[in-house]
Short mmCIF file of C-alpha atoms in Angstrom, two decimals:
data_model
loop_
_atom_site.label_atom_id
_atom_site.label_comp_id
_atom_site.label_asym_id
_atom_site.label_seq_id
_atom_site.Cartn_x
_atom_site.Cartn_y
_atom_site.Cartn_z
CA UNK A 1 168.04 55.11 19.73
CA UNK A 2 168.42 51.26 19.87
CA UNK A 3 166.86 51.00 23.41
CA UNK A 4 163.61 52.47 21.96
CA UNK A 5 163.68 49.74 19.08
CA UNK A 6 164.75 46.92 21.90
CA UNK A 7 161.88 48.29 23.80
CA UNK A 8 158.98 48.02 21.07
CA UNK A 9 160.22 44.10 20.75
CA UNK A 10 159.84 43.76 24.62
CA UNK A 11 156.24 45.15 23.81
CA UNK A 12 155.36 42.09 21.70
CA UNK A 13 157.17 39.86 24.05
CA UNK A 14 155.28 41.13 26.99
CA UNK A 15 151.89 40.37 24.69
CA UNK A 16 153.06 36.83 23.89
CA UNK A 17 153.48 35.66 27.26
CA UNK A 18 150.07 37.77 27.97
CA UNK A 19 148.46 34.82 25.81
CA UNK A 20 151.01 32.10 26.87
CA UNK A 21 149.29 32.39 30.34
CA UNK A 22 145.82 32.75 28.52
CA UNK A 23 146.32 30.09 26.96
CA UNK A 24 147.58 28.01 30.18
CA UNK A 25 144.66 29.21 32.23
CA UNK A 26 142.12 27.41 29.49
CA UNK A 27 143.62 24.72 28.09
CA UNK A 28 144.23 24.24 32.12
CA UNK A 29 148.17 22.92 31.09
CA UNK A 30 150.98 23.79 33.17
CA UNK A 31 153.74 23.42 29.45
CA UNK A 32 151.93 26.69 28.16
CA UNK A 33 152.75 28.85 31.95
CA UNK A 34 156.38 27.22 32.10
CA UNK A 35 156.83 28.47 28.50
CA UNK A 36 155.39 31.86 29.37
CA UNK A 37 157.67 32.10 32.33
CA UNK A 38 160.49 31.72 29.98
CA UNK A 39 159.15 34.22 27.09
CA UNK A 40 158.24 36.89 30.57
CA UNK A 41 162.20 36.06 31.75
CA UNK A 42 163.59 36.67 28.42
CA UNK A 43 160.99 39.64 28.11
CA UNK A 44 162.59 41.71 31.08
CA UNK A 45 166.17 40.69 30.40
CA UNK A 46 165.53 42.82 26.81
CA UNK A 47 163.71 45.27 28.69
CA UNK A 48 166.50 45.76 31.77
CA UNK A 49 169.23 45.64 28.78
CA UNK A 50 167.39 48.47 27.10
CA UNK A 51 167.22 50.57 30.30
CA UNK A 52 171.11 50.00 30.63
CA UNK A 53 171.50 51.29 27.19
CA UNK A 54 169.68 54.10 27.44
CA UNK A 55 171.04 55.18 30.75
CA UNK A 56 174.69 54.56 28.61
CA UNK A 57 173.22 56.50 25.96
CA UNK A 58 172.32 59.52 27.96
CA UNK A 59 175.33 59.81 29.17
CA UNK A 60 177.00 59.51 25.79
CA UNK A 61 174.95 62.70 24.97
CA UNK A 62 176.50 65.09 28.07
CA UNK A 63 173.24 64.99 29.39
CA UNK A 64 173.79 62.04 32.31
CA UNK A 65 171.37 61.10 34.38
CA UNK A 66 169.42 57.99 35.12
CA UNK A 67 166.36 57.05 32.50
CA UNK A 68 163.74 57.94 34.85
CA UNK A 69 163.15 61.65 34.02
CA UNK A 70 160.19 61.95 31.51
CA UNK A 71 156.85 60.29 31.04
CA UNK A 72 158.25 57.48 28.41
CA UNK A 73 160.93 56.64 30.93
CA UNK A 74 158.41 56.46 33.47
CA UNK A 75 155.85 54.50 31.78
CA UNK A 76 159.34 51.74 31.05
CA UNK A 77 160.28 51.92 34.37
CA UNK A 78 157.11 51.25 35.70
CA UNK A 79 156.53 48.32 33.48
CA UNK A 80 159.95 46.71 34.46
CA UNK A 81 159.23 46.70 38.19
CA UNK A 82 155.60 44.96 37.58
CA UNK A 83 157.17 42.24 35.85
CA UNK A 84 160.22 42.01 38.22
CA UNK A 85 157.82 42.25 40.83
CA UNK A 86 155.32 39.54 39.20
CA UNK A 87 158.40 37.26 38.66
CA UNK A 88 159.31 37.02 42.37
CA UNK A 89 156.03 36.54 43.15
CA UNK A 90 155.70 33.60 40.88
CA UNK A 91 159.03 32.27 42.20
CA UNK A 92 158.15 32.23 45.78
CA UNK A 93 154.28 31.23 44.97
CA UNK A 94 154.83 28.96 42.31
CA UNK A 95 151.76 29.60 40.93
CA UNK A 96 151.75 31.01 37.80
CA UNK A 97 148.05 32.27 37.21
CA UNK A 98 148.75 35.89 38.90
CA UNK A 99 150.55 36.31 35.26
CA UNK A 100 147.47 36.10 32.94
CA UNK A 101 146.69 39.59 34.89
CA UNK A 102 150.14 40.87 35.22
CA UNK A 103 151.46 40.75 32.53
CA UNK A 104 148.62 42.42 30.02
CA UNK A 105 149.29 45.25 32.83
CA UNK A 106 152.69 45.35 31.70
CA UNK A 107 152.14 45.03 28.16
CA UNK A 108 149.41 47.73 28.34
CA UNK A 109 152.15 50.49 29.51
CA UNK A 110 154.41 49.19 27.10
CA UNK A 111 151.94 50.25 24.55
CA UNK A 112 151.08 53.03 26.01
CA UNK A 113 154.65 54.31 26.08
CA UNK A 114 155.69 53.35 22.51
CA UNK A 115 153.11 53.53 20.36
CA UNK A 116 151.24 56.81 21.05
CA UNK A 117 153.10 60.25 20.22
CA UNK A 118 154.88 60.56 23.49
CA UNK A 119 158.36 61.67 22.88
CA UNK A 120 161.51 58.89 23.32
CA UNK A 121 163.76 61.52 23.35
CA UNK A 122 166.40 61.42 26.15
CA UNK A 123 165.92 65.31 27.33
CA UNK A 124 167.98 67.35 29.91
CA UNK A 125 166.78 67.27 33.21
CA UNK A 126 165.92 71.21 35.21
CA UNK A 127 169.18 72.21 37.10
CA UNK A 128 167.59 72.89 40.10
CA UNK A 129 166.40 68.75 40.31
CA UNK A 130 170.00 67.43 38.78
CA UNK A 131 169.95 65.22 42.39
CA UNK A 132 170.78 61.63 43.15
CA UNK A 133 167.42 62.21 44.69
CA UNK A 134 166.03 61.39 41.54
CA UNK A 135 166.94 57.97 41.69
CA UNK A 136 165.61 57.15 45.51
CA UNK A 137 162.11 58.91 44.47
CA UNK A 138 161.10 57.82 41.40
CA UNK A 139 162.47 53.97 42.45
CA UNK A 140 160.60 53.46 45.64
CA UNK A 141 157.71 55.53 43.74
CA UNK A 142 157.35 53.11 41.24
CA UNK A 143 158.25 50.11 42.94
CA UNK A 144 155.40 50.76 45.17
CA UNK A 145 153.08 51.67 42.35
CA UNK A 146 154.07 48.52 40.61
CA UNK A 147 152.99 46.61 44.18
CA UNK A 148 150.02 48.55 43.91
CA UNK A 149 149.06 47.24 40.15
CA UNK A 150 149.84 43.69 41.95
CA UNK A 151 147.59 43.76 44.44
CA UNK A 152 144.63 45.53 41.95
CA UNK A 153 145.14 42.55 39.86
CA UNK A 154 145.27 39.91 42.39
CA UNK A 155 142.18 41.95 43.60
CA UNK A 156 140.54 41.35 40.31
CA UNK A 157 141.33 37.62 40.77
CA UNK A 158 139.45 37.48 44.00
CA UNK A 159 136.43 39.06 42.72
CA UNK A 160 136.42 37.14 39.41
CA UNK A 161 136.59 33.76 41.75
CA UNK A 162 133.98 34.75 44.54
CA UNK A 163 132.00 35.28 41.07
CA UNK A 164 132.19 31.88 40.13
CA UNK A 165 129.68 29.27 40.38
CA UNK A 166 131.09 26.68 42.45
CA UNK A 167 129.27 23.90 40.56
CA UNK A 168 130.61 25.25 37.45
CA UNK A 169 133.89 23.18 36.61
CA UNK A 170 135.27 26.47 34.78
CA UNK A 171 138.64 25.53 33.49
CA UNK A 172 139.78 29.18 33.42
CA UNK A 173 140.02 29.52 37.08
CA UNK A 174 141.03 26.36 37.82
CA UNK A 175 144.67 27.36 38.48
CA UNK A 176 144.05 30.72 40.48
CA UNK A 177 144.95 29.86 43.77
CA UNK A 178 142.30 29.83 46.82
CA UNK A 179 140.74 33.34 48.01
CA UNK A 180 142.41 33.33 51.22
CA UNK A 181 145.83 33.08 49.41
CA UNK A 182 145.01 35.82 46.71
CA UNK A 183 143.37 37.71 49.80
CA UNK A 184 147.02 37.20 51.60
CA UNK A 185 149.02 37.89 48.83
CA UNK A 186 147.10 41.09 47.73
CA UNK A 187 147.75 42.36 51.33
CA UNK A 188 151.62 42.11 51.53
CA UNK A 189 151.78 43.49 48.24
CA UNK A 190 149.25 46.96 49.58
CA UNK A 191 151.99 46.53 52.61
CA UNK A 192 155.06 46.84 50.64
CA UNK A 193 153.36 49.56 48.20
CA UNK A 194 152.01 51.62 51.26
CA UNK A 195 155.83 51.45 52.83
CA UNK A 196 157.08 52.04 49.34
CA UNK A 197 155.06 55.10 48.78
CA UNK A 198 155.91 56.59 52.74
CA UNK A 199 159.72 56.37 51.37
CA UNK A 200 158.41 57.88 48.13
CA UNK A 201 156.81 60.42 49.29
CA UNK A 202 159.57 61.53 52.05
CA UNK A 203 162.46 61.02 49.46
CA UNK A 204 160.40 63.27 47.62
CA UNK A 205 160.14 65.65 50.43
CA UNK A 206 163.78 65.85 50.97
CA UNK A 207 164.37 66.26 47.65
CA UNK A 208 162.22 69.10 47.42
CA UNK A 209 164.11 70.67 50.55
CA UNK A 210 166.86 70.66 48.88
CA UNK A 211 165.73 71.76 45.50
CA UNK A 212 163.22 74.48 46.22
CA UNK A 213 163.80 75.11 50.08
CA UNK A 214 160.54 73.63 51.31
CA UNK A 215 159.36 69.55 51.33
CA UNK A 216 155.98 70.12 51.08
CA UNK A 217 154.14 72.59 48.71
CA UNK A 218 150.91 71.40 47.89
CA UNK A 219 151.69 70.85 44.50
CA UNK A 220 148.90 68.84 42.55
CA UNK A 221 151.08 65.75 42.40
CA UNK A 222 151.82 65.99 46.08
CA UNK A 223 148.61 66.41 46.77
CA UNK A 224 147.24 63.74 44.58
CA UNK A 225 149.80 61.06 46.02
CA UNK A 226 148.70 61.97 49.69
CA UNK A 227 144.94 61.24 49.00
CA UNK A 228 146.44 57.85 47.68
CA UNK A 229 148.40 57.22 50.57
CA UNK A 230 145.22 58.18 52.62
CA UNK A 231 143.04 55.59 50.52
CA UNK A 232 145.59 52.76 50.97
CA UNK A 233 146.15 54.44 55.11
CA UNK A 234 142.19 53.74 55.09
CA UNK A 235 142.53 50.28 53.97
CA UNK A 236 145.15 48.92 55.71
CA UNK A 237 143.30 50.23 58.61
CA UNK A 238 139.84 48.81 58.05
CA UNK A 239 141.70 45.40 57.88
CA UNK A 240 143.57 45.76 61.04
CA UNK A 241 141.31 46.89 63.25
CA UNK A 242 137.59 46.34 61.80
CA UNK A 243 138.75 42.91 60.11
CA UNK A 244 137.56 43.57 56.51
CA UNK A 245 138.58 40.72 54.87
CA UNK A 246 137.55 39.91 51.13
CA UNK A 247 135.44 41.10 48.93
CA UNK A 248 135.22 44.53 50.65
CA UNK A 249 139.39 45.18 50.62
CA UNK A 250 139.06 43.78 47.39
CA UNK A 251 137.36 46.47 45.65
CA UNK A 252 139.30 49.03 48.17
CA UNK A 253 142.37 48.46 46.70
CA UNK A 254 140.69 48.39 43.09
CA UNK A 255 139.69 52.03 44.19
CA UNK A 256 143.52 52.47 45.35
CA UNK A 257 144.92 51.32 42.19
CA UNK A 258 142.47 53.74 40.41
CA UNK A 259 143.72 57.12 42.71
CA UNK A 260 147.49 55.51 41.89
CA UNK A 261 146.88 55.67 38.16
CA UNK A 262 145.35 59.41 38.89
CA UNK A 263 148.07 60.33 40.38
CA UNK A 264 150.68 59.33 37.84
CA UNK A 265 149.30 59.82 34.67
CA UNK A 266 146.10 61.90 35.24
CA UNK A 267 147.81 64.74 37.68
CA UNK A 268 150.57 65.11 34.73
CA UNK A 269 148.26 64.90 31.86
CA UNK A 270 144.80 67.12 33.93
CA UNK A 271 146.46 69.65 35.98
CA UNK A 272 149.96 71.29 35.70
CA UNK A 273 152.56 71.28 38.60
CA UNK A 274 155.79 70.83 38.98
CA UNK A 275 155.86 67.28 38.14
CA UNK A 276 155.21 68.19 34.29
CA UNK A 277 157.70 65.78 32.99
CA UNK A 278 154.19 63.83 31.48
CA UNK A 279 153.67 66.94 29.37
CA UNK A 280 155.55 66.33 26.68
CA UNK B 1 163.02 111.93 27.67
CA UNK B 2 163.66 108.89 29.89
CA UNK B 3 160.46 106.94 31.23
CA UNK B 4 159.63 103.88 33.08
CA UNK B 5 157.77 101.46 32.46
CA UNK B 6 154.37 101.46 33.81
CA UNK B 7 155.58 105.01 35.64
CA UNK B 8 153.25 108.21 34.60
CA UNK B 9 155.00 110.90 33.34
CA UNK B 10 153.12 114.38 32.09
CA UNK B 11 154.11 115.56 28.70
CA UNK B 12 156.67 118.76 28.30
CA UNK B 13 154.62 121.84 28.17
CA UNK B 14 151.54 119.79 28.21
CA UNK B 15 148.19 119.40 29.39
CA UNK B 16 148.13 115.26 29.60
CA UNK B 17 149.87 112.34 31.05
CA UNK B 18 151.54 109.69 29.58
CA UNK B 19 153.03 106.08 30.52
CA UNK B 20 154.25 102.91 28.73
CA UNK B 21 152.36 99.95 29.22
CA UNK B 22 153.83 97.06 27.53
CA UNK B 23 157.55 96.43 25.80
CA UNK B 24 158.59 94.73 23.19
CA UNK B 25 162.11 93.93 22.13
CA UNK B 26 160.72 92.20 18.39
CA UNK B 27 156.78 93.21 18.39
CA UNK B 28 155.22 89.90 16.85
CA UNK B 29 159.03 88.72 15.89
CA UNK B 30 159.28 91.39 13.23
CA UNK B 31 158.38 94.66 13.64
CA UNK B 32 161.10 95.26 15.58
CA UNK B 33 161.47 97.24 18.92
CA UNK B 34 157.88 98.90 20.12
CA UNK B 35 156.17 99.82 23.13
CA UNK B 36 152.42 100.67 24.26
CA UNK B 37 151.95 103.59 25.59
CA UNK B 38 148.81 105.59 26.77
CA UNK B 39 148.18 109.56 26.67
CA UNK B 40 146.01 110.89 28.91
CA UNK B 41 144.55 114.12 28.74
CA UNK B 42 143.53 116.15 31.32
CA UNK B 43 140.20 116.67 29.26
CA UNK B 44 138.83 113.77 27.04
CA UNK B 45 139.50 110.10 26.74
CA UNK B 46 142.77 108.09 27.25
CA UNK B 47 144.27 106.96 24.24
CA UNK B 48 146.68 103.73 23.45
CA UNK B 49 148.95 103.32 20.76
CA UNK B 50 152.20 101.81 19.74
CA UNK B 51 155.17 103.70 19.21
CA UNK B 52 157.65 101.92 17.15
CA UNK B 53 161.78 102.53 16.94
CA UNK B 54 162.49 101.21 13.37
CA UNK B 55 159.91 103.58 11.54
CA UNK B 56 161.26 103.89 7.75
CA UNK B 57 161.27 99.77 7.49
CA UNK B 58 157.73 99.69 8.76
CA UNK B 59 156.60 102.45 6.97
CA UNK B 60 157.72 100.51 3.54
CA UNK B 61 157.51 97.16 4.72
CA UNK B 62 154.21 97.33 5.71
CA UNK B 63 152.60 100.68 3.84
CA UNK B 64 149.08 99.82 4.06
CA UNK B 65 148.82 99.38 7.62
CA UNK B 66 151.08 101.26 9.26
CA UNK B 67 150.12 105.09 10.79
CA UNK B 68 146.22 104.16 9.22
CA UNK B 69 145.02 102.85 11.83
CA UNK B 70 145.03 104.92 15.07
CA UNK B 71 146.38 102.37 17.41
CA UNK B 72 149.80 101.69 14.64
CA UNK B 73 149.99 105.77 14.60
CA UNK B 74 152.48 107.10 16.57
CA UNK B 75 150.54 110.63 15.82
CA UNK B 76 147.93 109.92 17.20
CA UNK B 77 147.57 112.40 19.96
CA UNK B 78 147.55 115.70 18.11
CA UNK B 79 149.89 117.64 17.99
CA UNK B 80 152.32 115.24 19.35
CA UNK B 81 154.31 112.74 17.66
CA UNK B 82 156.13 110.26 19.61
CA UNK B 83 159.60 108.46 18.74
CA UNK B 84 160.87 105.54 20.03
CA UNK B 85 164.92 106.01 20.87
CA UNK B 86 166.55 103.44 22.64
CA UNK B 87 164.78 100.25 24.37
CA UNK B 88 166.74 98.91 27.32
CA UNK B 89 166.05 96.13 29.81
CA UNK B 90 166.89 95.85 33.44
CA UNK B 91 168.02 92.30 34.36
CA UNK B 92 167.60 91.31 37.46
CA UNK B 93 167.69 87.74 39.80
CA UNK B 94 165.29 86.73 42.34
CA UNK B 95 165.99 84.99 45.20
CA UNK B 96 164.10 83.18 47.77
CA UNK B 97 165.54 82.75 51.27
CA UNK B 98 164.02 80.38 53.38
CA UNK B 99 164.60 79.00 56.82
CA UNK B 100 162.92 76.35 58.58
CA UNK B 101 163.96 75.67 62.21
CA UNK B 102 161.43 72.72 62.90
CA UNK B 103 162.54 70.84 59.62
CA UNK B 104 164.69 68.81 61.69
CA UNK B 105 161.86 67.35 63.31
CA UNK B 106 159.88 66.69 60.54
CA UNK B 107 162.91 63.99 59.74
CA UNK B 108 162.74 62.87 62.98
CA UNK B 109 158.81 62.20 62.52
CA UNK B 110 159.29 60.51 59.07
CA UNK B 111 161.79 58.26 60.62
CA UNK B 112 159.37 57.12 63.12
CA UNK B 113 156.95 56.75 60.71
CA UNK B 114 158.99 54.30 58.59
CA UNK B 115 159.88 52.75 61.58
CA UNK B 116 156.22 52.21 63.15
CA UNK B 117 154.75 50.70 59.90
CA UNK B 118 157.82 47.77 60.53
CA UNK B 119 156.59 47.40 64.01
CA UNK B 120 153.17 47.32 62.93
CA UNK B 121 153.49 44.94 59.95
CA UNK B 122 155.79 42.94 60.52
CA UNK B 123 155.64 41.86 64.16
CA UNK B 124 152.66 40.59 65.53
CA UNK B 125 151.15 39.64 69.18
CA UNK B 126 150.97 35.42 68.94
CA UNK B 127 150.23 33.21 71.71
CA UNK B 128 150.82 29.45 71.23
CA UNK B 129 149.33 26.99 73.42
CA UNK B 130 150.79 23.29 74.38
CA UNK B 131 148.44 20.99 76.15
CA UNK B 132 149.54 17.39 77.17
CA UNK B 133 146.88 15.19 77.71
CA UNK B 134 146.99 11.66 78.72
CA UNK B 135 144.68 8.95 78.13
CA UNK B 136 145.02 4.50 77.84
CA UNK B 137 148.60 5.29 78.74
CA UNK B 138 149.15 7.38 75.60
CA UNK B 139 150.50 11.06 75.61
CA UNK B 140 148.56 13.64 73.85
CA UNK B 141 150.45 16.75 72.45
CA UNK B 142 147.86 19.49 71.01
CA UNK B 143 149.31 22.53 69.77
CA UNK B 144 147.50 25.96 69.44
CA UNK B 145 148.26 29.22 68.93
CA UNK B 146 146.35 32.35 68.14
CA UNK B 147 147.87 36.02 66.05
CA UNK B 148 146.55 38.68 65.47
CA UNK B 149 148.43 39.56 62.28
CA UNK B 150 148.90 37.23 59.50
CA UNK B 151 147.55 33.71 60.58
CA UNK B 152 148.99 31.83 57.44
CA UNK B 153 152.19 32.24 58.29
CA UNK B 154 151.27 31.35 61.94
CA UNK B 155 149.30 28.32 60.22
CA UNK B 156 152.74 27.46 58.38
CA UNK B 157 154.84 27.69 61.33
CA UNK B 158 152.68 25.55 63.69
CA UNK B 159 152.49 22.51 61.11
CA UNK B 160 156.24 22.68 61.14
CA UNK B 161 156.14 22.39 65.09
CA UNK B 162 153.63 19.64 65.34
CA UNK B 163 155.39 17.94 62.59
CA UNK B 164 158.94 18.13 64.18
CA UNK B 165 157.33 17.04 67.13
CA UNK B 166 155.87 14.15 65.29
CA UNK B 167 159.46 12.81 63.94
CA UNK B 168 160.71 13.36 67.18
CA UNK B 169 158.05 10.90 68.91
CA UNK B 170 156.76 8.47 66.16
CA UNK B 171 154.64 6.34 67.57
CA UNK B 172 152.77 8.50 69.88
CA UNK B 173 149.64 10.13 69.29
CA UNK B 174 149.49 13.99 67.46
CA UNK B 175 146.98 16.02 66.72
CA UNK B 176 147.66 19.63 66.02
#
């Protein structure tokens, strides 16, 4: 199980860049965020060689199929597309400050997935949901939950600088970009989770056509991820046609981030359902 | 005899009814085959106990227990004794059949769906205004433009206009 090992290192890696751009945003110097760009870089090139591995490994073991199938190989995925995602976002912004809330995110999951008892174990997947389906759902599922976590940070951002005293010459916030920006950028991101999670949920649908002989079952996960959609539905909405702007959509998508995280980890870990691969 | 589960059957030359209730191929993963059954009488109360097949390797593995107490005691109901012969499961496969004419159209809807949120987001209603104004023999270009979707990237896109226009006439007046 060298993936696993790789993937505690990435861990660390993911923490040390956490207080590279800590350390950037209060000593206010740009060396520290170009050095935690690198350690971040170098930090998901472990992390998307241990995914290879393990995806090598399982088949190795007869049991083939992509590492995407249980809650550990969830929780990595989902980590890897937030700092993917955070990393394009930092390439096209160039402004590195989104990172001191991205990446403790990242490292956060990281933790979560290795160092509590949840099983690394690559484990057969249910014959009735061996699918290439797999790999359209749970991708565009967690690429648009990983958008989602972008925008709730950047959403933190925005409330932490309308919080500010604008006499104060705070050194810590000196580098987050303006609130119209982080207001901008927090709405593409809800934009390409909301379209993320439509394809999510309809690959998911079509999937369970073809697995069970019905797309839509009420199941508590399917459930769950529609009241999400509905939040995020509600949000988009308000800012389209009632012009929230701000502080308001701000806290929305704080709320949005907060039904997300219910309906990954607290469906699988509250209620039972056919999504039970958090269980073990 | 040859009973059902959970299927009545009266006793031979009796005056009561009995059925199985529950199976077991390995009761509690060592006392082997057993089943529950109940006996009821057509006078007086009904009556559960197990009846077990292996009854010699009970009877010394567990001594103490076994045929004391009344729901262990295959004698129970006086003057019967019951025997367990032969335990035998029926196997059987369920299947679901299900047919949905309309699914077809709930494609159809998702595809819309998908492709409404790229009208919606990603186009947008923008109307740009040019106004030339002339005054002390000087030319006047103002640029304007108004969107209802995304206005930084409208911002963005009108500097580069009224800057293009700038290098193209340097030396005139601009103001965007």
């Amino acid at each position: 199980m060298i993936n696993a090992v790789i993937l505690n290192y990435v861990t660390f890696v993911y923490f040390a860049s956490f207080m590279l751009y800590l350390l950037m945003m209060v000593m206010g110097k740009e060396v520290f965020g170009r050095l935690a760009t690198g350690v971040t870089s170098l930090g998901l090139l472990g992390h998307s060689i241990a995914i290879i591995l393990r995806w090598v490994e399982s088949y190795q073991l007869g049991i083939g199929h992509a590492p995407l199938s249980n809650l550990y190989e969830s929780l990595i995925f989902f980590s890897w597309t937030l700092v993917l995602l955070y990393l394009l976002i930092e390439w096209r912004t160039g402004n590195r400050s989104i990172g001191t809330f991205a990446t403790p995110l990242a490292f956060l999951i990281m933790a979560y997935a290795s160092f509590t008892n949840i099983t690394s174990r690559i484990q057969p997947l249910v014959p009735a949901l061996k699918s290439n389906w797999l790999l359209a759902h749970v991708i565009t599922c967690f690429v648009g939950y990983a958008a989602f976590g972008i925008a709730f940070g950047l959403s933190i951002m925005y409330l932490l600088k309308r919080l500010e005293n604008p006499n104060n010459e705070g050194l810590f916030l000196k580098l987050v970009p303006g609130s119209a920006i982080l207001d901008e950028l927090s709405y593409q991101m809800i934009v390409i989770g909301f379209i993320l999670l439509t394809l999510g949920i309809i690959t998911g649908a079509v999937w369970a056509h073809s697995a069970w002989g019905r797309y839509w079952g009420w199941d508590p996960k399917e459930t769950w991820s529609l009241i999400t959609w509905l939040v995020y539905a509600a949000l988009l909405h308000s800012r389209m046609i009632r012009g929230w702007r701000g502080k308001k959509l701000a806290i929305f998508s704080i709320v949005g981030f907060c039904c997300v995280i219910f309906t990954y980890l607290g469906v699988n870990l509250v209620l039972s359902g056919l999504h039970s691969y958090a269980q073990s | 005899m040859e009973v059902e589960q959970g299927k009545p059957v009266s006793i031979p030359g009796g005056k009561a009814q009995f059925q199985v209730l529950q199976m077991d191929e390995n009761l509690k993963g060592m006392m082997g085959p057993a089943v529950m059954i109940s006996v009821k009488p057509e006078q007086g109360d009904e009556m559960k106990f197990w009846v077990f097949q292996q009854v010699e390797m009970l009877r010394k593995r567990f001594p103490e227990v076994m045929f004391r107490a009344p729901i262990l005691d295959p004698s129970s109901f006086k003057p019967y004794t019951f025997f367990l012969g032969k335990l035998e499961n029926r196997y059987y496969t369920g299947l679901q059949v299900a047919r949905d004419p309309g699914v077809s159209l709930v494609w159809l809807g998702c595809f819309v769906m998908i492709g409404g949120f790229f009208v919606t987001f990603f186009t947008s209603h923008r109307r740009v205004w040019v106004r030339l104004s002339s005054s002390k023999g000087k030319t006047f270009i103002s640029v304007a433009g108004r969107a209802n979707k995304n206005p930084i990237g409208m911002e963005r896109e009108l500097e580069q206009v009224t800057s293009r226009l700038q290098n193209l006439f340097t030396g005139e007046g601009n103001k965007p």
